[in-house]
Amino acid sequence: MKHRRAFYRQLSGYYAISRPTSSSKKSQEDRRQDEQKQPNNPDYPQNVLLTNGRFPVSLDLARQFTLSGCRVYCVDPMKFHICWFSRMVTGSKVVSAPRKDPLGYVQDVKEAVQNWQITYIIPIHEEEFYLAASGDPEILDKLYAPPWEVLLRLHSKLDYAKMMRQFRLDVPEFYVCKNMDEVYSLNPQKEWAVKPVFGRANTNVYHLKPGHRIPPIGISEDCQYIAQEWIHGNRYCSYSLFDHGTLKVHGVYPVLETIDGSSCVYFQPCHHLKINQYVEQLAAHLYPLHGQIGLDFVQTEDRLVTIDSNPRATSGIHLWSGTGSLALAFTHRLKEDVIRPPHASSGGAIHREVIPGMLMWEHKNVTVSRYLKHIWRLISARDIIWNWSDLMPSLASPFLLTYYYALCRQCNLTLPNLFQWDLIWEPPSKESLDTAVAMTIEEGAGA
């Protein structure tokens, strides 16, 4: 393609390159006319917009939607990202960073929706909060996510824990901490996970242990933390997709291989009846729940507790990698009632991995048997990124890494923070947080 040839010619000046959104003006106009002729035909190819293109989840979803017959587009504040190189993505557009310019971001997304005749907007990360709060019917009607008030309840670790307790679903013991004095007052005989109320992944999580010094934590009235009892047990993650109250997709996988003790990079589906029941009970209380939700669980001998909720795309979508069934559920073309992760022709579960993450696995105090098990998983599972029919995302990895490190130096950020800092959502002030909580309580009372 013309834009790819230009990319290689101008590799040394990559900051100045932007990807064309279509191969030709004529083909774009032809597609738009065809889409306007058959807007309500479910068998006609749908145009799907991913809200960023930088994560492995973004690339995997783009491939899954393409396999289902959809055309995939994406927007991202970065000029270059992994989806930019994928032949499964029809067009990519550089947009304003939502954290720096929320109104500009919403306007840019709206223009993309109009220009590309988008049918569904699939949220990938916390940029969905800016879209859900936009109040724009053209965006909200296409956004596959719950209302903003429900998003807040599921995203806030404190509100989520309170809500689970109200629903009589098990969660660890927890307390809100508004200053360090409240951290020092925690039971010193217990282990605690102290983390921001509005946090994500393993960022700023402190593991407090009996007999160990408590480190300084940046807690304030405007940046509150939640202290959650540290539960030891087997960890699981679930991914579910709901369509206005109806469960369409559900999968569970154990946390077996991680980078930092939290971020899973190996995906082996399993059946877990109690987790299935937990998710269904949560959805019943939030009926009609609409959108994606990922839950993190810990199971002990006598308890199953949930420790976090992510109301967006999570790594759980990798359980359907290489198939189009998840995309069919998104686009209302699913014939089955509920789809589960697929199995190989031999009947066994298909295992997936993110190879760079597997190479950087957490291996403190590893034994020989544990090391050999890790090596077996590494060589036997299928990589998420590598795909013989879509090679450029893998081949472009050295360039992307160089590009990312250049941005890290420019923005004075670490690589993990670079991937999130312009997309994350946080209440801008204590006043706005109080307003959000008040809206949440009002929404809960009306449920």
Coordinates of N, CA and C in Angstrom, one line a residue, residues 265-348:
V265 N 0.0 -12.8 31.6 CA 0.5 -12.8 30.2 C 0.3 -14.2 29.6
Y266 N -0.4 -15.1 30.3 CA -0.6 -16.5 29.8 C -2.1 -16.8 30.1
F267 N -2.8 -17.3 29.0 CA -4.2 -17.4 29.1 C -4.7 -18.9 28.8
Q268 N -5.1 -19.5 29.8 CA -5.6 -20.9 29.8 C -7.0 -21.0 30.3
P269 N -8.0 -21.1 29.4 CA -9.4 -21.1 29.9 C -9.7 -22.3 30.8
C270 N -10.6 -22.0 31.7 CA -11.1 -23.1 32.6 C -12.5 -22.9 32.9
H271 N -13.2 -23.9 33.4 CA -14.6 -23.8 33.9 C -14.6 -23.6 35.4
H272 N -15.3 -22.6 35.8 CA -15.4 -22.3 37.3 C -16.9 -22.0 37.6
L273 N -17.6 -22.9 38.1 CA -19.0 -22.7 38.3 C -19.3 -21.6 39.3
K274 N -18.6 -21.5 40.4 CA -18.8 -20.4 41.4 C -18.6 -19.0 40.8
I275 N -17.6 -18.9 40.0 CA -17.3 -17.6 39.3 C -18.5 -17.3 38.4
N276 N -18.9 -18.3 37.6 CA -20.1 -18.0 36.7 C -21.3 -17.5 37.5
Q277 N -21.5 -18.2 38.7 CA -22.7 -17.7 39.5 C -22.5 -16.4 40.1
Y278 N -21.2 -16.0 40.4 CA -20.9 -14.7 41.0 C -21.2 -13.6 40.0
V279 N -20.8 -13.8 38.7 CA -21.0 -12.9 37.7 C -22.5 -12.7 37.4
E280 N -23.2 -13.8 37.3 CA -24.6 -13.7 37.0 C -25.4 -13.0 38.1
Q281 N -25.0 -13.2 39.4 CA -25.7 -12.5 40.5 C -25.4 -11.0 40.4
L282 N -24.1 -10.6 40.1 CA -23.7 -9.2 40.0 C -24.6 -8.6 38.9
A283 N -24.7 -9.2 37.8 CA -25.4 -8.7 36.6 C -26.9 -8.5 37.0
A284 N -27.4 -9.5 37.7 CA -28.8 -9.4 38.1 C -29.1 -8.2 38.9
H285 N -28.2 -7.8 39.8 CA -28.4 -6.6 40.6 C -28.2 -5.3 39.8
L286 N -27.4 -5.4 38.8 CA -27.2 -4.2 37.9 C -28.0 -4.2 36.7
Y287 N -29.0 -5.1 36.6 CA -29.8 -5.2 35.4 C -30.4 -3.9 35.0
P288 N -30.4 -3.5 33.7 CA -29.9 -4.3 32.5 C -28.4 -3.9 32.2
L289 N -27.5 -4.6 32.7 CA -26.0 -4.3 32.5 C -25.7 -4.5 31.0
H290 N -25.0 -3.5 30.5 CA -24.6 -3.5 29.1 C -23.1 -3.2 29.0
G291 N -22.4 -4.0 28.3 CA -21.0 -3.8 28.0 C -20.1 -4.9 28.5
Q292 N -18.8 -4.6 28.6 CA -17.8 -5.6 29.0 C -17.5 -5.4 30.5
I293 N -17.2 -6.5 31.1 CA -16.7 -6.4 32.5 C -15.8 -7.6 32.8
G294 N -14.6 -7.2 33.4 CA -13.6 -8.2 33.8 C -13.5 -8.1 35.3
L295 N -13.5 -9.3 36.0 CA -13.4 -9.3 37.4 C -12.2 -10.1 37.8
D296 N -11.5 -9.7 38.9 CA -10.4 -10.4 39.5 C -10.8 -11.1 40.8
F297 N -10.6 -12.4 40.9 CA -11.0 -13.2 42.0 C -9.8 -13.9 42.7
V298 N -10.0 -14.1 44.0 CA -9.1 -15.0 44.8 C -10.0 -16.1 45.5
Q299 N -9.6 -17.3 45.3 CA -10.3 -18.4 45.9 C -9.5 -19.1 47.0
T300 N -10.1 -19.2 48.2 CA -9.4 -20.0 49.3 C -10.2 -21.3 49.4
E301 N -9.9 -22.0 50.5 CA -10.7 -23.3 50.7 C -12.1 -23.0 51.0
D302 N -12.5 -21.9 51.6 CA -13.9 -21.7 52.0 C -14.5 -20.4 51.5
R303 N -13.7 -19.6 50.6 CA -14.2 -18.3 50.2 C -13.9 -18.1 48.7
L304 N -14.8 -17.4 48.0 CA -14.5 -16.8 46.7 C -14.7 -15.3 46.8
V305 N -13.7 -14.5 46.7 CA -13.9 -13.1 46.8 C -13.4 -12.4 45.5
T306 N -14.0 -11.3 45.2 CA -13.6 -10.5 44.1 C -12.8 -9.3 44.7
I307 N -11.7 -8.9 44.0 CA -10.8 -7.9 44.6 C -10.8 -6.7 43.6
D308 N -11.3 -6.8 42.4 CA -11.3 -5.7 41.5 C -12.2 -5.9 40.4
S309 N -12.6 -4.8 39.7 CA -13.6 -4.8 38.6 C -13.0 -3.9 37.5
N310 N -13.1 -4.3 36.3 CA -12.7 -3.5 35.1 C -13.8 -3.5 34.1
P311 N -14.6 -2.4 34.0 CA -15.7 -2.4 33.1 C -15.3 -2.0 31.7
R312 N -14.4 -2.7 31.1 CA -13.9 -2.4 29.7 C -13.3 -3.7 29.2
A313 N -12.6 -3.6 28.0 CA -11.9 -4.7 27.4 C -10.7 -5.1 28.4
T314 N -10.5 -6.4 28.6 CA -9.4 -6.9 29.4 C -8.7 -8.0 28.6
S315 N -7.6 -8.5 29.1 CA -6.9 -9.5 28.5 C -7.7 -10.8 28.3
G316 N -8.9 -10.9 29.0 CA -9.7 -12.0 28.8 C -10.2 -12.2 27.4
I317 N -10.2 -11.2 26.5 CA -10.6 -11.4 25.1 C -9.7 -12.3 24.4
H318 N -8.4 -12.5 24.9 CA -7.5 -13.4 24.2 C -8.0 -14.8 24.2
L319 N -8.9 -15.2 25.1 CA -9.4 -16.5 25.1 C -10.1 -16.9 23.8
W320 N -10.5 -15.9 23.1 CA -11.2 -16.1 21.8 C -10.3 -15.7 20.6
S321 N -9.0 -15.5 20.8 CA -8.1 -15.2 19.8 C -8.1 -16.2 18.6
G322 N -8.1 -15.7 17.4 CA -8.1 -16.6 16.3 C -9.5 -17.0 15.8
T323 N -10.6 -16.5 16.5 CA -11.9 -16.8 16.1 C -12.7 -15.5 15.9
G324 N -13.9 -15.6 15.3 CA -14.8 -14.4 15.2 C -16.0 -14.4 16.0
S325 N -16.1 -15.4 17.0 CA -17.3 -15.6 17.7 C -17.5 -14.4 18.7
L326 N -16.5 -13.9 19.4 CA -16.7 -12.8 20.3 C -17.2 -11.5 19.5
A327 N -16.6 -11.3 18.3 CA -17.1 -10.2 17.5 C -18.5 -10.3 17.0
L328 N -18.9 -11.6 16.8 CA -20.3 -11.8 16.4 C -21.3 -11.4 17.6
A329 N -20.8 -11.7 18.8 CA -21.6 -11.3 20.0 C -21.7 -9.8 20.1
F330 N -20.6 -9.1 19.8 CA -20.6 -7.6 19.9 C -21.6 -7.0 18.9
T331 N -21.6 -7.6 17.7 CA -22.4 -7.1 16.6 C -23.8 -7.7 16.4
H332 N -24.3 -8.4 17.5 CA -25.6 -9.0 17.5 C -25.9 -10.0 16.4
R333 N -24.8 -10.8 16.1 CA -25.0 -11.8 15.0 C -24.7 -13.2 15.6
L334 N -24.8 -13.3 16.9 CA -24.5 -14.6 17.6 C -25.7 -15.4 17.6
K335 N -25.6 -16.7 17.2 CA -26.7 -17.6 17.2 C -26.8 -18.4 18.5
E336 N -25.7 -18.7 19.2 CA -25.8 -19.3 20.5 C -26.2 -18.4 21.6
D337 N -26.7 -18.9 22.7 CA -27.1 -18.1 23.8 C -25.9 -17.5 24.5
V338 N -24.9 -18.3 24.8 CA -23.7 -17.8 25.5 C -22.5 -18.5 24.9
I339 N -21.5 -17.8 24.5 CA -20.3 -18.4 24.0 C -19.2 -18.5 25.0
R340 N -18.5 -19.6 25.0 CA -17.4 -19.9 25.9 C -16.1 -20.0 25.1
P341 N -15.0 -19.9 25.7 CA -13.7 -20.0 25.0 C -13.7 -21.3 24.1
P342 N -13.1 -21.2 22.9 CA -13.1 -22.3 22.0 C -12.0 -23.4 22.5
H343 N -12.2 -24.6 21.9 CA -11.2 -25.6 22.2 C -10.6 -26.1 20.9
A344 N -9.4 -26.7 21.0 CA -8.8 -27.3 19.8 C -9.5 -28.5 19.3
S345 N -9.1 -28.9 18.1 CA -9.8 -30.1 17.5 C -9.6 -31.4 18.4
S346 N -8.5 -31.4 19.2 CA -8.3 -32.5 20.1 C -9.2 -32.5 21.3
G347 N -9.9 -31.4 21.5 CA -10.8 -31.3 22.6 C -10.2 -30.5 23.8
G348 N -8.9 -30.3 23.8 CA -8.2 -29.5 24.8 C -8.3 -28.0 24.6

